[in-house]
């Protein structure tokens, strides 16, 4: 399952909410595209934390042009 949020300007706060949902035990998302969202360093911190979570199943992450 994939989710393409390219160019939605979700920012770091949006990433924070998104990764919370992606860490849910019933989430089956495996492909995530976040390019063009200006997530910055804080957003990257949220992603790094999510990648370490046992329920985070994303195996392909596109961050082009963030």
CSV table of N, CA, C and O in Angstrom, one decimal:
chain,number,residue,atom,x,y,z
A,1,UNK,N,0.9,-1.2,0.0
A,1,UNK,CA,0.0,0.0,0.0
A,1,UNK,C,0.9,1.2,0.0
A,1,UNK,O,1.9,1.3,0.7
A,2,UNK,N,0.5,2.2,-0.8
A,2,UNK,CA,1.4,3.4,-0.8
A,2,UNK,C,0.6,4.7,-0.6
A,2,UNK,O,-0.7,4.7,-0.8
A,3,UNK,N,1.3,5.7,-0.1
A,3,UNK,CA,0.7,7.0,0.1
A,3,UNK,C,1.6,8.1,-0.4
A,3,UNK,O,2.8,8.2,-0.1
A,4,UNK,N,1.1,8.9,-1.4
A,4,UNK,CA,1.8,9.9,-2.0
A,4,UNK,C,1.3,11.3,-1.5
A,4,UNK,O,0.2,11.7,-1.9
A,5,UNK,N,2.1,12.0,-0.7
A,5,UNK,CA,1.8,13.3,-0.2
A,5,UNK,C,2.7,14.4,-0.8
A,5,UNK,O,2.8,15.4,-0.2
A,6,UNK,N,3.2,14.1,-1.9
A,6,UNK,CA,4.2,15.0,-2.5
A,6,UNK,C,3.5,16.4,-2.7
A,6,UNK,O,2.4,16.5,-3.2
A,7,UNK,N,4.2,17.4,-2.3
A,7,UNK,CA,3.8,18.8,-2.5
A,7,UNK,C,2.6,19.3,-1.7
A,7,UNK,O,2.0,20.3,-2.1
A,8,UNK,N,2.3,18.7,-0.6
A,8,UNK,CA,1.2,19.1,0.2
A,8,UNK,C,1.6,20.1,1.4
A,8,UNK,O,0.7,20.5,2.1
A,9,UNK,N,2.8,20.4,1.5
A,9,UNK,CA,3.3,21.4,2.5
A,9,UNK,C,2.8,21.0,3.9
A,9,UNK,O,2.4,21.8,4.7
A,10,UNK,N,3.0,19.7,4.3
A,10,UNK,CA,2.5,19.3,5.6
A,10,UNK,C,3.5,19.7,6.7
A,10,UNK,O,3.1,19.8,7.8
A,11,UNK,N,4.7,20.0,6.4
A,11,UNK,CA,5.7,20.5,7.4
A,11,UNK,C,6.0,19.5,8.5
A,11,UNK,O,5.5,18.3,8.4
A,12,UNK,N,6.7,19.9,9.4
A,12,UNK,CA,7.2,19.0,10.5
A,12,UNK,C,6.0,18.6,11.4
A,12,UNK,O,5.9,17.4,11.8
A,13,UNK,N,5.1,19.5,11.6
A,13,UNK,CA,3.9,19.1,12.4
A,13,UNK,C,3.0,18.0,11.8
A,13,UNK,O,2.6,17.1,12.4
A,14,UNK,N,2.9,18.2,10.4
A,14,UNK,CA,2.1,17.2,9.7
A,14,UNK,C,2.8,15.8,9.7
A,14,UNK,O,2.2,14.8,9.8
A,15,UNK,N,4.2,15.8,9.6
A,15,UNK,CA,4.9,14.6,9.7
A,15,UNK,C,4.7,13.9,11.1
A,15,UNK,O,4.6,12.7,11.2
A,16,UNK,N,4.7,14.7,12.1
A,16,UNK,CA,4.6,14.2,13.4
A,16,UNK,C,3.2,13.4,13.6
A,16,UNK,O,3.2,12.3,14.1
A,17,UNK,N,2.2,14.0,13.0
A,17,UNK,CA,0.9,13.4,13.1
A,17,UNK,C,0.8,12.1,12.2
A,17,UNK,O,0.3,11.1,12.6
A,18,UNK,N,1.4,12.2,11.0
A,18,UNK,CA,1.5,11.1,10.1
A,18,UNK,C,2.2,9.9,10.6
A,18,UNK,O,1.7,8.8,10.6
A,19,UNK,N,3.4,10.1,11.2
A,19,UNK,CA,4.1,9.0,11.7
A,19,UNK,C,3.4,8.3,12.9
A,19,UNK,O,3.5,7.1,13.1
A,20,UNK,N,2.7,9.1,13.7
A,20,UNK,CA,1.9,8.5,14.7
A,20,UNK,C,0.9,7.5,14.2
A,20,UNK,O,0.7,6.4,14.7
A,21,UNK,N,0.3,7.9,13.1
A,21,UNK,CA,-0.7,7.0,12.5
A,21,UNK,C,0.0,5.8,11.8
A,21,UNK,O,-0.5,4.7,11.9
A,22,UNK,N,1.1,6.0,11.2
A,22,UNK,CA,1.9,4.9,10.6
A,22,UNK,C,2.5,3.9,11.6
A,22,UNK,O,2.8,2.8,11.2
A,23,UNK,N,2.5,4.3,12.8
A,23,UNK,CA,3.1,3.4,13.8
A,23,UNK,C,2.0,2.5,14.5
A,23,UNK,O,2.3,1.7,15.3
A,24,UNK,N,0.7,2.8,14.1
A,24,UNK,CA,-0.4,2.0,14.6
A,24,UNK,C,-0.2,0.5,14.2
A,24,UNK,O,0.2,0.2,13.0
A,25,UNK,N,-0.5,-0.4,15.1
A,25,UNK,CA,-0.3,-1.8,14.8
A,25,UNK,C,-1.1,-2.3,13.6
A,25,UNK,O,-0.7,-3.3,12.9
A,26,UNK,N,-2.2,-1.7,13.2
A,26,UNK,CA,-3.0,-2.1,12.1
A,26,UNK,C,-2.7,-1.4,10.7
A,26,UNK,O,-3.2,-1.7,9.7
A,27,UNK,N,-1.7,-0.5,10.8
A,27,UNK,CA,-1.3,0.2,9.6
A,27,UNK,C,-0.4,-0.7,8.7
A,27,UNK,O,0.5,-1.3,9.2
A,28,UNK,N,-0.7,-0.8,7.4
A,28,UNK,CA,0.0,-1.6,6.5
A,28,UNK,C,0.7,-0.8,5.4
A,28,UNK,O,1.1,-1.4,4.4
A,29,UNK,N,0.9,0.5,5.6
A,29,UNK,CA,1.5,1.3,4.6
A,29,UNK,C,3.0,0.9,4.4
A,29,UNK,O,3.7,0.8,5.4
A,30,UNK,N,3.4,0.7,3.2
A,30,UNK,CA,4.8,0.3,2.9
A,30,UNK,C,5.6,1.3,2.1
A,30,UNK,O,6.8,1.2,2.1
A,31,UNK,N,4.9,2.1,1.3
A,31,UNK,CA,5.5,3.1,0.5
A,31,UNK,C,5.0,4.5,0.8
A,31,UNK,O,3.8,4.7,0.8
A,32,UNK,N,5.9,5.4,1.1
A,32,UNK,CA,5.5,6.8,1.5
A,32,UNK,C,6.4,7.8,0.7
A,32,UNK,O,7.6,7.7,0.7
A,33,UNK,N,5.7,8.7,0.1
A,33,UNK,CA,6.3,9.8,-0.7
A,33,UNK,C,6.0,11.1,0.0
A,33,UNK,O,4.9,11.5,0.1
A,34,UNK,N,7.1,11.8,0.5
A,34,UNK,CA,6.9,13.1,1.2
A,34,UNK,C,7.6,14.2,0.6
A,34,UNK,O,7.8,15.3,1.2
A,35,UNK,N,8.1,14.1,-0.7
A,35,UNK,CA,8.8,15.2,-1.3
A,35,UNK,C,8.0,16.4,-1.4
A,35,UNK,O,6.8,16.4,-1.5
A,36,UNK,N,8.7,17.6,-1.5
A,36,UNK,CA,8.0,18.9,-1.7
A,36,UNK,C,7.2,19.3,-0.5
A,36,UNK,O,6.2,20.1,-0.7
A,37,UNK,N,7.5,18.9,0.7
A,37,UNK,CA,6.7,19.2,1.9
A,37,UNK,C,7.4,20.1,2.9
A,37,UNK,O,6.9,20.4,3.9
A,38,UNK,N,8.7,20.4,2.7
A,38,UNK,CA,9.4,21.3,3.6
A,38,UNK,C,9.3,20.8,5.0
A,38,UNK,O,9.0,21.6,5.9
A,39,UNK,N,9.7,19.6,5.3
A,39,UNK,CA,9.5,19.0,6.6
A,39,UNK,C,10.7,19.4,7.5
A,39,UNK,O,10.5,19.4,8.7
A,40,UNK,N,11.8,19.8,7.0
A,40,UNK,CA,12.9,20.3,7.8
A,40,UNK,C,13.5,19.3,8.7
A,40,UNK,O,13.2,18.1,8.7
A,41,UNK,N,14.4,19.8,9.6
A,41,UNK,CA,15.1,18.9,10.5
A,41,UNK,C,14.2,18.3,11.5
A,41,UNK,O,14.4,17.1,11.9
A,42,UNK,N,13.3,19.1,12.0
A,42,UNK,CA,12.3,18.5,13.0
A,42,UNK,C,11.5,17.4,12.4
A,42,UNK,O,11.3,16.4,13.1
A,43,UNK,N,11.0,17.6,11.2
A,43,UNK,CA,10.3,16.5,10.5
A,43,UNK,C,11.1,15.3,10.3
A,43,UNK,O,10.6,14.2,10.5
A,44,UNK,N,12.4,15.5,10.0
A,44,UNK,CA,13.3,14.3,9.8
A,44,UNK,C,13.5,13.6,11.1
A,44,UNK,O,13.6,12.4,11.1
A,45,UNK,N,13.6,14.4,12.2
A,45,UNK,CA,13.7,13.7,13.5
A,45,UNK,C,12.5,12.8,13.8
A,45,UNK,O,12.6,11.7,14.3
A,46,UNK,N,11.3,13.3,13.4
A,46,UNK,CA,10.1,12.5,13.6
A,46,UNK,C,10.2,11.2,12.8
A,46,UNK,O,9.8,10.1,13.2
A,47,UNK,N,10.6,11.3,11.5
A,47,UNK,CA,10.8,10.2,10.7
A,47,UNK,C,11.8,9.2,11.2
A,47,UNK,O,11.6,8.0,11.2
A,48,UNK,N,12.9,9.7,11.7
A,48,UNK,CA,14.0,8.8,12.2
A,48,UNK,C,13.4,8.0,13.4
A,48,UNK,O,13.6,6.8,13.5
A,49,UNK,N,12.7,8.7,14.3
A,49,UNK,CA,12.1,8.0,15.4
A,49,UNK,C,11.1,6.9,15.0
A,49,UNK,O,11.1,5.8,15.5
A,50,UNK,N,10.3,7.3,14.0
A,50,UNK,CA,9.3,6.3,13.4
A,50,UNK,C,10.0,5.1,12.8
A,50,UNK,O,9.5,4.0,13.0
A,51,UNK,N,11.1,5.3,12.1
A,51,UNK,CA,11.8,4.2,11.5
A,51,UNK,C,12.2,3.1,12.5
A,51,UNK,O,12.4,2.0,12.2
A,52,UNK,N,12.4,3.6,13.8
A,52,UNK,CA,12.9,2.7,14.8
A,52,UNK,C,11.8,2.0,15.5
A,52,UNK,O,12.0,1.1,16.3
A,53,UNK,N,10.5,2.4,15.3
A,53,UNK,CA,9.4,1.8,15.9
A,53,UNK,C,9.0,0.4,15.3
A,53,UNK,O,9.1,0.2,14.1
A,54,UNK,N,8.7,-0.5,16.2
A,54,UNK,CA,8.5,-1.9,15.7
A,54,UNK,C,7.3,-2.0,14.8
A,54,UNK,O,7.2,-2.9,14.0
A,55,UNK,N,6.3,-1.1,14.9
A,55,UNK,CA,5.1,-1.2,14.0
A,55,UNK,C,5.2,-0.5,12.7
A,55,UNK,O,4.4,-0.5,11.8
A,56,UNK,N,6.3,0.3,12.5
A,56,UNK,CA,6.5,1.1,11.3
A,56,UNK,C,6.9,0.2,10.2
A,56,UNK,O,8.0,-0.3,10.2
A,57,UNK,N,6.0,0.0,9.2
A,57,UNK,CA,6.3,-0.9,8.1
A,57,UNK,C,6.7,-0.3,6.8
A,57,UNK,O,6.8,-1.0,5.8
A,58,UNK,N,6.9,1.0,6.7
A,58,UNK,CA,7.4,1.6,5.5
A,58,UNK,C,8.7,1.1,5.1
A,58,UNK,O,9.7,1.1,5.9
A,59,UNK,N,8.8,0.5,3.9
A,59,UNK,CA,10.0,0.0,3.4
A,59,UNK,C,10.6,0.8,2.3
A,59,UNK,O,11.8,0.6,1.9
A,60,UNK,N,9.8,1.7,1.7
A,60,UNK,CA,10.3,2.6,0.7
A,60,UNK,C,9.8,4.0,1.0
A,60,UNK,O,8.6,4.3,1.1
A,61,UNK,N,10.8,4.9,1.2
A,61,UNK,CA,10.5,6.3,1.6
A,61,UNK,C,11.1,7.3,0.6
A,61,UNK,O,12.4,7.3,0.4
A,62,UNK,N,10.3,8.1,-0.1
A,62,UNK,CA,10.8,9.0,-1.0
A,62,UNK,C,10.8,10.4,-0.4
A,62,UNK,O,9.7,10.9,0.0
A,63,UNK,N,11.9,11.0,-0.3
A,63,UNK,CA,12.1,12.3,0.3
A,63,UNK,C,12.6,13.4,-0.7
A,63,UNK,O,13.1,14.4,-0.3
A,64,UNK,N,12.6,13.1,-1.9
A,64,UNK,CA,13.1,13.9,-3.0
A,64,UNK,C,12.5,15.3,-2.9
A,64,UNK,O,11.3,15.5,-2.7
A,65,UNK,N,13.4,16.3,-2.9
A,65,UNK,CA,13.0,17.7,-2.9
A,65,UNK,C,12.2,18.2,-1.7
A,65,UNK,O,11.3,18.9,-1.7
A,66,UNK,N,12.7,17.7,-0.5
A,66,UNK,CA,12.0,18.1,0.7
A,66,UNK,C,12.6,19.4,1.1
A,66,UNK,O,12.0,20.2,1.8
